[in-house]
C-alpha cells in the first residue's frame, strides 16, 4: 500500500465509525469482551491521539505517551468527538512524508510506521464494531462498500472488496444486492 492508500483507509474507516447509529453505543462488542460500542470508539480515539502525540513530539523525543481521552463526551456526542480526533490524526499524518524520521513506542522509526499502524488500528476496530452491528450496511447506504465477484478455479465464486483503499483482497462472506450492485454486510 502507498501512504495515500493508508490515509484513505484511515479516513474511510474513521467515517464509518463516526457514522454508527448512536442507539447502538451501549451494545456489547463480542470480539472485545466486556466492551461496549462506545468503549471501542473511545479506545480507537485514544490510539489516534497516541500516534498524533508521538508524531508531534518529533523523532528525538524520549517521551512515553499515555493517550488522554478524559474529554470523551457521554451520549451521542462521542461520535462527533471521535470524528474530530480522527481528523486531527489525519492532519498530523499528512504533515509527514512516509520516510521522514519519527518516534514510536518501538523507538526511532519513520512516519510510515504510524500510517500503517493507524490503518491497522482503525480497520481492526471498525471490524470489531461492524461485527457487533448486524445491520451495519443497512443503516447508511452511503457507507456501503462495493464488492466484485472473483472466480476461483475449481471453487465457488468469492466476493472481494472492490475499493482497495479499504482492503486488498479481503474475502466477503455475505454479499447482498442485485445486478452488480453488491455490498458486504458482515464478516465471519
mmCIF file of the C-alpha atoms, coordinates in Angstrom:
data_MODEL
# 
_entry.id   MODEL 
# 
loop_
_atom_site.group_PDB 
_atom_site.id 
_atom_site.type_symbol 
_atom_site.label_atom_id 
_atom_site.label_alt_id 
_atom_site.label_comp_id 
_atom_site.label_asym_id 
_atom_site.label_entity_id 
_atom_site.label_seq_id 
_atom_site.pdbx_PDB_ins_code 
_atom_site.Cartn_x 
_atom_site.Cartn_y 
_atom_site.Cartn_z 
_atom_site.occupancy 
_atom_site.B_iso_or_equiv 
_atom_site.pdbx_formal_charge 
_atom_site.auth_seq_id 
_atom_site.auth_comp_id 
_atom_site.auth_asym_id 
_atom_site.auth_atom_id 
_atom_site.pdbx_PDB_model_num 
ATOM 1   C CA . UNK A 1 1   ? 0.000   0.000   0.000   1.00 0.00 ? 1   UNK A CA 1 
ATOM 2   C CA . UNK A 1 2   ? 1.052   3.575   -0.515  1.00 0.00 ? 2   UNK A CA 1 
ATOM 3   C CA . UNK A 1 3   ? 0.853   6.378   2.020   1.00 0.00 ? 3   UNK A CA 1 
ATOM 4   C CA . UNK A 1 4   ? -2.205  7.789   0.239   1.00 0.00 ? 4   UNK A CA 1 
ATOM 5   C CA . UNK A 1 5   ? -3.995  4.449   0.476   1.00 0.00 ? 5   UNK A CA 1 
ATOM 6   C CA . UNK A 1 6   ? -3.207  4.269   4.205   1.00 0.00 ? 6   UNK A CA 1 
ATOM 7   C CA . UNK A 1 7   ? -4.596  7.768   4.722   1.00 0.00 ? 7   UNK A CA 1 
ATOM 8   C CA . UNK A 1 8   ? -7.663  6.991   2.605   1.00 0.00 ? 8   UNK A CA 1 
ATOM 9   C CA . UNK A 1 9   ? -8.283  3.845   4.637   1.00 0.00 ? 9   UNK A CA 1 
ATOM 10  C CA . UNK A 1 10  ? -7.986  5.700   7.953   1.00 0.00 ? 10  UNK A CA 1 
ATOM 11  C CA . UNK A 1 11  ? -10.399 8.352   6.677   1.00 0.00 ? 11  UNK A CA 1 
ATOM 12  C CA . UNK A 1 12  ? -12.927 5.833   5.285   1.00 0.00 ? 12  UNK A CA 1 
ATOM 13  C CA . UNK A 1 13  ? -12.949 3.536   8.301   1.00 0.00 ? 13  UNK A CA 1 
ATOM 14  C CA . UNK A 1 14  ? -12.989 6.541   10.625  1.00 0.00 ? 14  UNK A CA 1 
ATOM 15  C CA . UNK A 1 15  ? -16.047 7.878   8.804   1.00 0.00 ? 15  UNK A CA 1 
ATOM 16  C CA . UNK A 1 16  ? -17.739 4.502   9.187   1.00 0.00 ? 16  UNK A CA 1 
ATOM 17  C CA . UNK A 1 17  ? -17.068 4.535   12.933  1.00 0.00 ? 17  UNK A CA 1 
ATOM 18  C CA . UNK A 1 18  ? -18.304 8.122   13.311  1.00 0.00 ? 18  UNK A CA 1 
ATOM 19  C CA . UNK A 1 19  ? -21.493 7.209   11.401  1.00 0.00 ? 19  UNK A CA 1 
ATOM 20  C CA . UNK A 1 20  ? -22.582 4.466   13.812  1.00 0.00 ? 20  UNK A CA 1 
ATOM 21  C CA . UNK A 1 21  ? -26.195 4.787   14.880  1.00 0.00 ? 21  UNK A CA 1 
ATOM 22  C CA . UNK A 1 22  ? -25.995 6.343   18.377  1.00 0.00 ? 22  UNK A CA 1 
ATOM 23  C CA . UNK A 1 23  ? -28.686 3.899   19.520  1.00 0.00 ? 23  UNK A CA 1 
ATOM 24  C CA . UNK A 1 24  ? -26.021 1.163   19.292  1.00 0.00 ? 24  UNK A CA 1 
ATOM 25  C CA . UNK A 1 25  ? -23.447 2.753   21.642  1.00 0.00 ? 25  UNK A CA 1 
ATOM 26  C CA . UNK A 1 26  ? -24.403 0.515   24.577  1.00 0.00 ? 26  UNK A CA 1 
ATOM 27  C CA . UNK A 1 27  ? -24.284 -2.755  22.609  1.00 0.00 ? 27  UNK A CA 1 
ATOM 28  C CA . UNK A 1 28  ? -21.610 -5.292  23.545  1.00 0.00 ? 28  UNK A CA 1 
ATOM 29  C CA . UNK A 1 29  ? -18.732 -5.940  21.137  1.00 0.00 ? 29  UNK A CA 1 
ATOM 30  C CA . UNK A 1 30  ? -18.199 -9.736  21.034  1.00 0.00 ? 30  UNK A CA 1 
ATOM 31  C CA . UNK A 1 31  ? -14.618 -9.529  19.733  1.00 0.00 ? 31  UNK A CA 1 
ATOM 32  C CA . UNK A 1 32  ? -13.708 -7.144  22.600  1.00 0.00 ? 32  UNK A CA 1 
ATOM 33  C CA . UNK A 1 33  ? -15.160 -8.971  25.617  1.00 0.00 ? 33  UNK A CA 1 
ATOM 34  C CA . UNK A 1 34  ? -16.541 -6.648  28.260  1.00 0.00 ? 34  UNK A CA 1 
ATOM 35  C CA . UNK A 1 35  ? -16.511 -3.584  25.989  1.00 0.00 ? 35  UNK A CA 1 
ATOM 36  C CA . UNK A 1 36  ? -19.420 -1.695  24.508  1.00 0.00 ? 36  UNK A CA 1 
ATOM 37  C CA . UNK A 1 37  ? -19.522 0.013   21.126  1.00 0.00 ? 37  UNK A CA 1 
ATOM 38  C CA . UNK A 1 38  ? -18.868 3.341   22.891  1.00 0.00 ? 38  UNK A CA 1 
ATOM 39  C CA . UNK A 1 39  ? -15.799 1.946   24.672  1.00 0.00 ? 39  UNK A CA 1 
ATOM 40  C CA . UNK A 1 40  ? -14.307 0.712   21.386  1.00 0.00 ? 40  UNK A CA 1 
ATOM 41  C CA . UNK A 1 41  ? -14.928 4.127   19.807  1.00 0.00 ? 41  UNK A CA 1 
ATOM 42  C CA . UNK A 1 42  ? -13.162 5.855   22.734  1.00 0.00 ? 42  UNK A CA 1 
ATOM 43  C CA . UNK A 1 43  ? -10.296 3.333   22.684  1.00 0.00 ? 43  UNK A CA 1 
ATOM 44  C CA . UNK A 1 44  ? -9.769  3.897   18.957  1.00 0.00 ? 44  UNK A CA 1 
ATOM 45  C CA . UNK A 1 45  ? -9.707  7.660   19.532  1.00 0.00 ? 45  UNK A CA 1 
ATOM 46  C CA . UNK A 1 46  ? -7.108  7.089   22.241  1.00 0.00 ? 46  UNK A CA 1 
ATOM 47  C CA . UNK A 1 47  ? -4.915  5.206   19.780  1.00 0.00 ? 47  UNK A CA 1 
ATOM 48  C CA . UNK A 1 48  ? -5.282  8.091   17.317  1.00 0.00 ? 48  UNK A CA 1 
ATOM 49  C CA . UNK A 1 49  ? -4.200  10.573  19.981  1.00 0.00 ? 49  UNK A CA 1 
ATOM 50  C CA . UNK A 1 50  ? -1.286  8.351   20.946  1.00 0.00 ? 50  UNK A CA 1 
ATOM 51  C CA . UNK A 1 51  ? 0.041   8.321   17.375  1.00 0.00 ? 51  UNK A CA 1 
ATOM 52  C CA . UNK A 1 52  ? -0.569  12.054  16.999  1.00 0.00 ? 52  UNK A CA 1 
ATOM 53  C CA . UNK A 1 53  ? 1.401   12.784  20.180  1.00 0.00 ? 53  UNK A CA 1 
ATOM 54  C CA . UNK A 1 54  ? 4.387   10.698  19.061  1.00 0.00 ? 54  UNK A CA 1 
ATOM 55  C CA . UNK A 1 55  ? 4.456   12.410  15.666  1.00 0.00 ? 55  UNK A CA 1 
ATOM 56  C CA . UNK A 1 56  ? 4.134   15.888  17.163  1.00 0.00 ? 56  UNK A CA 1 
ATOM 57  C CA . UNK A 1 57  ? 6.941   15.229  19.657  1.00 0.00 ? 57  UNK A CA 1 
ATOM 58  C CA . UNK A 1 58  ? 9.416   14.510  16.884  1.00 0.00 ? 58  UNK A CA 1 
ATOM 59  C CA . UNK A 1 59  ? 11.905  11.721  16.213  1.00 0.00 ? 59  UNK A CA 1 
ATOM 60  C CA . UNK A 1 60  ? 14.287  12.592  19.061  1.00 0.00 ? 60  UNK A CA 1 
ATOM 61  C CA . UNK A 1 61  ? 11.692  12.596  21.816  1.00 0.00 ? 61  UNK A CA 1 
ATOM 62  C CA . UNK A 1 62  ? 12.172  10.094  24.628  1.00 0.00 ? 62  UNK A CA 1 
ATOM 63  C CA . UNK A 1 63  ? 8.681   10.761  25.975  1.00 0.00 ? 63  UNK A CA 1 
ATOM 64  C CA . UNK A 1 64  ? 6.299   7.843   26.509  1.00 0.00 ? 64  UNK A CA 1 
ATOM 65  C CA . UNK A 1 65  ? 2.729   8.896   25.953  1.00 0.00 ? 65  UNK A CA 1 
ATOM 66  C CA . UNK A 1 66  ? -0.494  7.792   27.561  1.00 0.00 ? 66  UNK A CA 1 
ATOM 67  C CA . UNK A 1 67  ? -3.440  8.908   25.439  1.00 0.00 ? 67  UNK A CA 1 
ATOM 68  C CA . UNK A 1 68  ? -5.855  11.169  27.287  1.00 0.00 ? 68  UNK A CA 1 
ATOM 69  C CA . UNK A 1 69  ? -9.487  10.503  26.423  1.00 0.00 ? 69  UNK A CA 1 
ATOM 70  C CA . UNK A 1 70  ? -10.920 12.054  29.580  1.00 0.00 ? 70  UNK A CA 1 
ATOM 71  C CA . UNK A 1 71  ? -12.722 14.615  27.408  1.00 0.00 ? 71  UNK A CA 1 
ATOM 72  C CA . UNK A 1 72  ? -14.761 11.915  25.623  1.00 0.00 ? 72  UNK A CA 1 
ATOM 73  C CA . UNK A 1 73  ? -18.362 13.098  25.963  1.00 0.00 ? 73  UNK A CA 1 
ATOM 74  C CA . UNK A 1 74  ? -21.254 10.950  27.055  1.00 0.00 ? 74  UNK A CA 1 
ATOM 75  C CA . UNK A 1 75  ? -24.094 10.007  24.753  1.00 0.00 ? 75  UNK A CA 1 
ATOM 76  C CA . UNK A 1 76  ? -24.343 10.671  21.043  1.00 0.00 ? 76  UNK A CA 1 
ATOM 77  C CA . UNK A 1 77  ? -21.705 13.426  21.141  1.00 0.00 ? 77  UNK A CA 1 
ATOM 78  C CA . UNK A 1 78  ? -18.949 10.800  21.416  1.00 0.00 ? 78  UNK A CA 1 
ATOM 79  C CA . UNK A 1 79  ? -19.310 10.079  17.694  1.00 0.00 ? 79  UNK A CA 1 
ATOM 80  C CA . UNK A 1 80  ? -18.696 13.688  16.658  1.00 0.00 ? 80  UNK A CA 1 
ATOM 81  C CA . UNK A 1 81  ? -15.827 13.834  19.149  1.00 0.00 ? 81  UNK A CA 1 
ATOM 82  C CA . UNK A 1 82  ? -14.327 10.706  17.568  1.00 0.00 ? 82  UNK A CA 1 
ATOM 83  C CA . UNK A 1 83  ? -14.654 12.258  14.092  1.00 0.00 ? 83  UNK A CA 1 
ATOM 84  C CA . UNK A 1 84  ? -12.642 15.251  15.315  1.00 0.00 ? 84  UNK A CA 1 
ATOM 85  C CA . UNK A 1 85  ? -9.917  13.055  16.828  1.00 0.00 ? 85  UNK A CA 1 
ATOM 86  C CA . UNK A 1 86  ? -9.736  11.042  13.591  1.00 0.00 ? 86  UNK A CA 1 
ATOM 87  C CA . UNK A 1 87  ? -9.444  14.275  11.563  1.00 0.00 ? 87  UNK A CA 1 
ATOM 88  C CA . UNK A 1 88  ? -6.650  15.543  13.845  1.00 0.00 ? 88  UNK A CA 1 
ATOM 89  C CA . UNK A 1 89  ? -4.729  12.279  13.320  1.00 0.00 ? 89  UNK A CA 1 
ATOM 90  C CA . UNK A 1 90  ? -5.121  12.562  9.555   1.00 0.00 ? 90  UNK A CA 1 
ATOM 91  C CA . UNK A 1 91  ? -3.983  16.200  9.627   1.00 0.00 ? 91  UNK A CA 1 
ATOM 92  C CA . UNK A 1 92  ? -0.861  15.217  11.570  1.00 0.00 ? 92  UNK A CA 1 
ATOM 93  C CA . UNK A 1 93  ? -0.083  12.227  9.348   1.00 0.00 ? 93  UNK A CA 1 
ATOM 94  C CA . UNK A 1 94  ? -0.368  14.437  6.256   1.00 0.00 ? 94  UNK A CA 1 
ATOM 95  C CA . UNK A 1 95  ? 2.291   16.774  7.675   1.00 0.00 ? 95  UNK A CA 1 
ATOM 96  C CA . UNK A 1 96  ? 4.873   13.985  7.342   1.00 0.00 ? 96  UNK A CA 1 
ATOM 97  C CA . UNK A 1 97  ? 6.495   12.223  4.433   1.00 0.00 ? 97  UNK A CA 1 
ATOM 98  C CA . UNK A 1 98  ? 6.393   8.431   4.835   1.00 0.00 ? 98  UNK A CA 1 
ATOM 99  C CA . UNK A 1 99  ? 10.200  8.160   5.078   1.00 0.00 ? 99  UNK A CA 1 
ATOM 100 C CA . UNK A 1 100 ? 10.531  11.090  7.481   1.00 0.00 ? 100 UNK A CA 1 
ATOM 101 C CA . UNK A 1 101 ? 12.113  10.155  10.835  1.00 0.00 ? 101 UNK A CA 1 
ATOM 102 C CA . UNK A 1 102 ? 9.614   9.691   13.639  1.00 0.00 ? 102 UNK A CA 1 
ATOM 103 C CA . UNK A 1 103 ? 9.411   8.142   17.080  1.00 0.00 ? 103 UNK A CA 1 
ATOM 104 C CA . UNK A 1 104 ? 7.166   5.340   18.234  1.00 0.00 ? 104 UNK A CA 1 
ATOM 105 C CA . UNK A 1 105 ? 6.832   3.053   21.229  1.00 0.00 ? 105 UNK A CA 1 
ATOM 106 C CA . UNK A 1 106 ? 9.381   0.803   19.491  1.00 0.00 ? 106 UNK A CA 1 
ATOM 107 C CA . UNK A 1 107 ? 11.955  3.599   19.339  1.00 0.00 ? 107 UNK A CA 1 
ATOM 108 C CA . UNK A 1 108 ? 13.095  5.611   16.355  1.00 0.00 ? 108 UNK A CA 1 
ATOM 109 C CA . UNK A 1 109 ? 11.256  4.802   13.133  1.00 0.00 ? 109 UNK A CA 1 
ATOM 110 C CA . UNK A 1 110 ? 9.686   6.650   10.183  1.00 0.00 ? 110 UNK A CA 1 
ATOM 111 C CA . UNK A 1 111 ? 6.267   8.278   9.776   1.00 0.00 ? 111 UNK A CA 1 
ATOM 112 C CA . UNK A 1 112 ? 5.111   5.390   7.565   1.00 0.00 ? 112 UNK A CA 1 
ATOM 113 C CA . UNK A 1 113 ? 5.132   3.242   10.714  1.00 0.00 ? 113 UNK A CA 1 
ATOM 114 C CA . UNK A 1 114 ? 2.296   5.348   12.135  1.00 0.00 ? 114 UNK A CA 1 
ATOM 115 C CA . UNK A 1 115 ? 0.470   5.437   8.815   1.00 0.00 ? 115 UNK A CA 1 
ATOM 116 C CA . UNK A 1 116 ? 0.470   1.630   8.677   1.00 0.00 ? 116 UNK A CA 1 
ATOM 117 C CA . UNK A 1 117 ? -0.163  1.192   12.408  1.00 0.00 ? 117 UNK A CA 1 
ATOM 118 C CA . UNK A 1 118 ? -3.175  3.516   12.464  1.00 0.00 ? 118 UNK A CA 1 
ATOM 119 C CA . UNK A 1 119 ? -4.544  1.951   9.276   1.00 0.00 ? 119 UNK A CA 1 
ATOM 120 C CA . UNK A 1 120 ? -4.448  -1.374  11.087  1.00 0.00 ? 120 UNK A CA 1 
ATOM 121 C CA . UNK A 1 121 ? -5.880  0.052   14.325  1.00 0.00 ? 121 UNK A CA 1 
ATOM 122 C CA . UNK A 1 122 ? -8.884  1.756   12.773  1.00 0.00 ? 122 UNK A CA 1 
ATOM 123 C CA . UNK A 1 123 ? -9.520  -1.151  10.397  1.00 0.00 ? 123 UNK A CA 1 
ATOM 124 C CA . UNK A 1 124 ? -9.486  -3.754  13.177  1.00 0.00 ? 124 UNK A CA 1 
ATOM 125 C CA . UNK A 1 125 ? -11.785 -1.735  15.396  1.00 0.00 ? 125 UNK A CA 1 
ATOM 126 C CA . UNK A 1 126 ? -14.088 -0.859  12.516  1.00 0.00 ? 126 UNK A CA 1 
ATOM 127 C CA . UNK A 1 127 ? -14.366 -4.616  12.045  1.00 0.00 ? 127 UNK A CA 1 
ATOM 128 C CA . UNK A 1 128 ? -14.998 -5.142  15.768  1.00 0.00 ? 128 UNK A CA 1 
ATOM 129 C CA . UNK A 1 129 ? -17.802 -2.597  15.633  1.00 0.00 ? 129 UNK A CA 1 
ATOM 130 C CA . UNK A 1 130 ? -19.187 -3.890  12.360  1.00 0.00 ? 130 UNK A CA 1 
ATOM 131 C CA . UNK A 1 131 ? -19.197 -7.406  13.763  1.00 0.00 ? 131 UNK A CA 1 
ATOM 132 C CA . UNK A 1 132 ? -21.341 -6.246  16.670  1.00 0.00 ? 132 UNK A CA 1 
ATOM 133 C CA . UNK A 1 133 ? -23.859 -4.452  14.412  1.00 0.00 ? 133 UNK A CA 1 
ATOM 134 C CA . UNK A 1 134 ? -25.553 -6.974  12.115  1.00 0.00 ? 134 UNK A CA 1 
ATOM 135 C CA . UNK A 1 135 ? -27.401 -4.241  10.224  1.00 0.00 ? 135 UNK A CA 1 
ATOM 136 C CA . UNK A 1 136 ? -24.278 -2.109  9.697   1.00 0.00 ? 136 UNK A CA 1 
ATOM 137 C CA . UNK A 1 137 ? -24.526 -1.641  5.947   1.00 0.00 ? 137 UNK A CA 1 
ATOM 138 C CA . UNK A 1 138 ? -28.291 -1.195  6.051   1.00 0.00 ? 138 UNK A CA 1 
ATOM 139 C CA . UNK A 1 139 ? -28.071 1.851   8.314   1.00 0.00 ? 139 UNK A CA 1 
ATOM 140 C CA . UNK A 1 140 ? -26.467 4.149   5.781   1.00 0.00 ? 140 UNK A CA 1 
ATOM 141 C CA . UNK A 1 141 ? -26.399 3.281   2.068   1.00 0.00 ? 141 UNK A CA 1 
ATOM 142 C CA . UNK A 1 142 ? -23.693 5.924   1.589   1.00 0.00 ? 142 UNK A CA 1 
ATOM 143 C CA . UNK A 1 143 ? -21.305 3.823   3.684   1.00 0.00 ? 143 UNK A CA 1 
ATOM 144 C CA . UNK A 1 144 ? -21.699 0.606   1.710   1.00 0.00 ? 144 UNK A CA 1 
ATOM 145 C CA . UNK A 1 145 ? -18.546 -0.859  0.211   1.00 0.00 ? 145 UNK A CA 1 
ATOM 146 C CA . UNK A 1 146 ? -18.844 -2.191  -3.348  1.00 0.00 ? 146 UNK A CA 1 
ATOM 147 C CA . UNK A 1 147 ? -17.860 -5.821  -3.881  1.00 0.00 ? 147 UNK A CA 1 
ATOM 148 C CA . UNK A 1 148 ? -16.992 -7.657  -7.068  1.00 0.00 ? 148 UNK A CA 1 
ATOM 149 C CA . UNK A 1 149 ? -17.001 -11.374 -7.828  1.00 0.00 ? 149 UNK A CA 1 
ATOM 150 C CA . UNK A 1 150 ? -13.723 -13.210 -8.100  1.00 0.00 ? 150 UNK A CA 1 
ATOM 151 C CA . UNK A 1 151 ? -13.813 -16.561 -9.855  1.00 0.00 ? 151 UNK A CA 1 
ATOM 152 C CA . UNK A 1 152 ? -11.563 -19.093 -8.183  1.00 0.00 ? 152 UNK A CA 1 
ATOM 153 C CA . UNK A 1 153 ? -10.824 -22.122 -10.407 1.00 0.00 ? 153 UNK A CA 1 
ATOM 154 C CA . UNK A 1 154 ? -12.480 -25.235 -9.023  1.00 0.00 ? 154 UNK A CA 1 
ATOM 155 C CA . UNK A 1 155 ? -14.351 -23.311 -6.326  1.00 0.00 ? 155 UNK A CA 1 
ATOM 156 C CA . UNK A 1 156 ? -17.481 -21.271 -5.946  1.00 0.00 ? 156 UNK A CA 1 
ATOM 157 C CA . UNK A 1 157 ? -17.031 -17.565 -6.669  1.00 0.00 ? 157 UNK A CA 1 
ATOM 158 C CA . UNK A 1 158 ? -15.784 -15.478 -3.752  1.00 0.00 ? 158 UNK A CA 1 
ATOM 159 C CA . UNK A 1 159 ? -16.568 -11.820 -3.161  1.00 0.00 ? 159 UNK A CA 1 
ATOM 160 C CA . UNK A 1 160 ? -13.841 -9.254  -2.649  1.00 0.00 ? 160 UNK A CA 1 
ATOM 161 C CA . UNK A 1 161 ? -13.850 -5.565  -1.779  1.00 0.00 ? 161 UNK A CA 1 
ATOM 162 C CA . UNK A 1 162 ? -13.518 -3.535  -4.956  1.00 0.00 ? 162 UNK A CA 1 
ATOM 163 C CA . UNK A 1 163 ? -12.137 -0.405  -3.295  1.00 0.00 ? 163 UNK A CA 1 
ATOM 164 C CA . UNK A 1 164 ? -8.547  -1.364  -2.496  1.00 0.00 ? 164 UNK A CA 1 
ATOM 165 C CA . UNK A 1 165 ? -8.126  1.744   -0.361  1.00 0.00 ? 165 UNK A CA 1 
ATOM 166 C CA . UNK A 1 166 ? -10.336 -0.016  2.172   1.00 0.00 ? 166 UNK A CA 1 
ATOM 167 C CA . UNK A 1 167 ? -8.977  -3.533  1.885   1.00 0.00 ? 167 UNK A CA 1 
ATOM 168 C CA . UNK A 1 168 ? -6.948  -5.562  -0.561  1.00 0.00 ? 168 UNK A CA 1 
ATOM 169 C CA . UNK A 1 169 ? -8.328  -8.989  -1.362  1.00 0.00 ? 169 UNK A CA 1 
ATOM 170 C CA . UNK A 1 170 ? -10.471 -9.323  1.722   1.00 0.00 ? 170 UNK A CA 1 
ATOM 171 C CA . UNK A 1 171 ? -12.971 -12.169 1.370   1.00 0.00 ? 171 UNK A CA 1 
ATOM 172 C CA . UNK A 1 172 ? -16.558 -11.136 1.882   1.00 0.00 ? 172 UNK A CA 1 
ATOM 173 C CA . UNK A 1 173 ? -18.755 -13.991 3.029   1.00 0.00 ? 173 UNK A CA 1 
ATOM 174 C CA . UNK A 1 174 ? -22.071 -12.161 2.727   1.00 0.00 ? 174 UNK A CA 1 
ATOM 175 C CA . UNK A 1 175 ? -22.893 -10.204 -0.396  1.00 0.00 ? 175 UNK A CA 1 
ATOM 176 C CA . UNK A 1 176 ? -26.228 -8.533  -0.942  1.00 0.00 ? 176 UNK A CA 1 
ATOM 177 C CA . UNK A 1 177 ? -27.627 -6.610  -3.888  1.00 0.00 ? 177 UNK A CA 1 
ATOM 178 C CA . UNK A 1 178 ? -28.721 -7.025  -7.441  1.00 0.00 ? 178 UNK A CA 1 
ATOM 179 C CA . UNK A 1 179 ? -27.368 -6.670  -10.968 1.00 0.00 ? 179 UNK A CA 1 
ATOM 180 C CA . UNK A 1 180 ? -23.782 -5.986  -9.988  1.00 0.00 ? 180 UNK A CA 1 
ATOM 181 C CA . UNK A 1 181 ? -24.609 -3.703  -7.061  1.00 0.00 ? 181 UNK A CA 1 
ATOM 182 C CA . UNK A 1 182 ? -23.304 -5.981  -4.334  1.00 0.00 ? 182 UNK A CA 1 
ATOM 183 C CA . UNK A 1 183 ? -22.309 -4.846  -0.848  1.00 0.00 ? 183 UNK A CA 1 
ATOM 184 C CA . UNK A 1 184 ? -20.902 -6.644  2.135   1.00 0.00 ? 184 UNK A CA 1 
ATOM 185 C CA . UNK A 1 185 ? -22.795 -6.511  5.402   1.00 0.00 ? 185 UNK A CA 1 
ATOM 186 C CA . UNK A 1 186 ? -20.828 -8.760  7.707   1.00 0.00 ? 186 UNK A CA 1 
ATOM 187 C CA . UNK A 1 187 ? -17.622 -10.581 8.370   1.00 0.00 ? 187 UNK A CA 1 
ATOM 188 C CA . UNK A 1 188 ? -17.030 -14.031 9.771   1.00 0.00 ? 188 UNK A CA 1 
# 
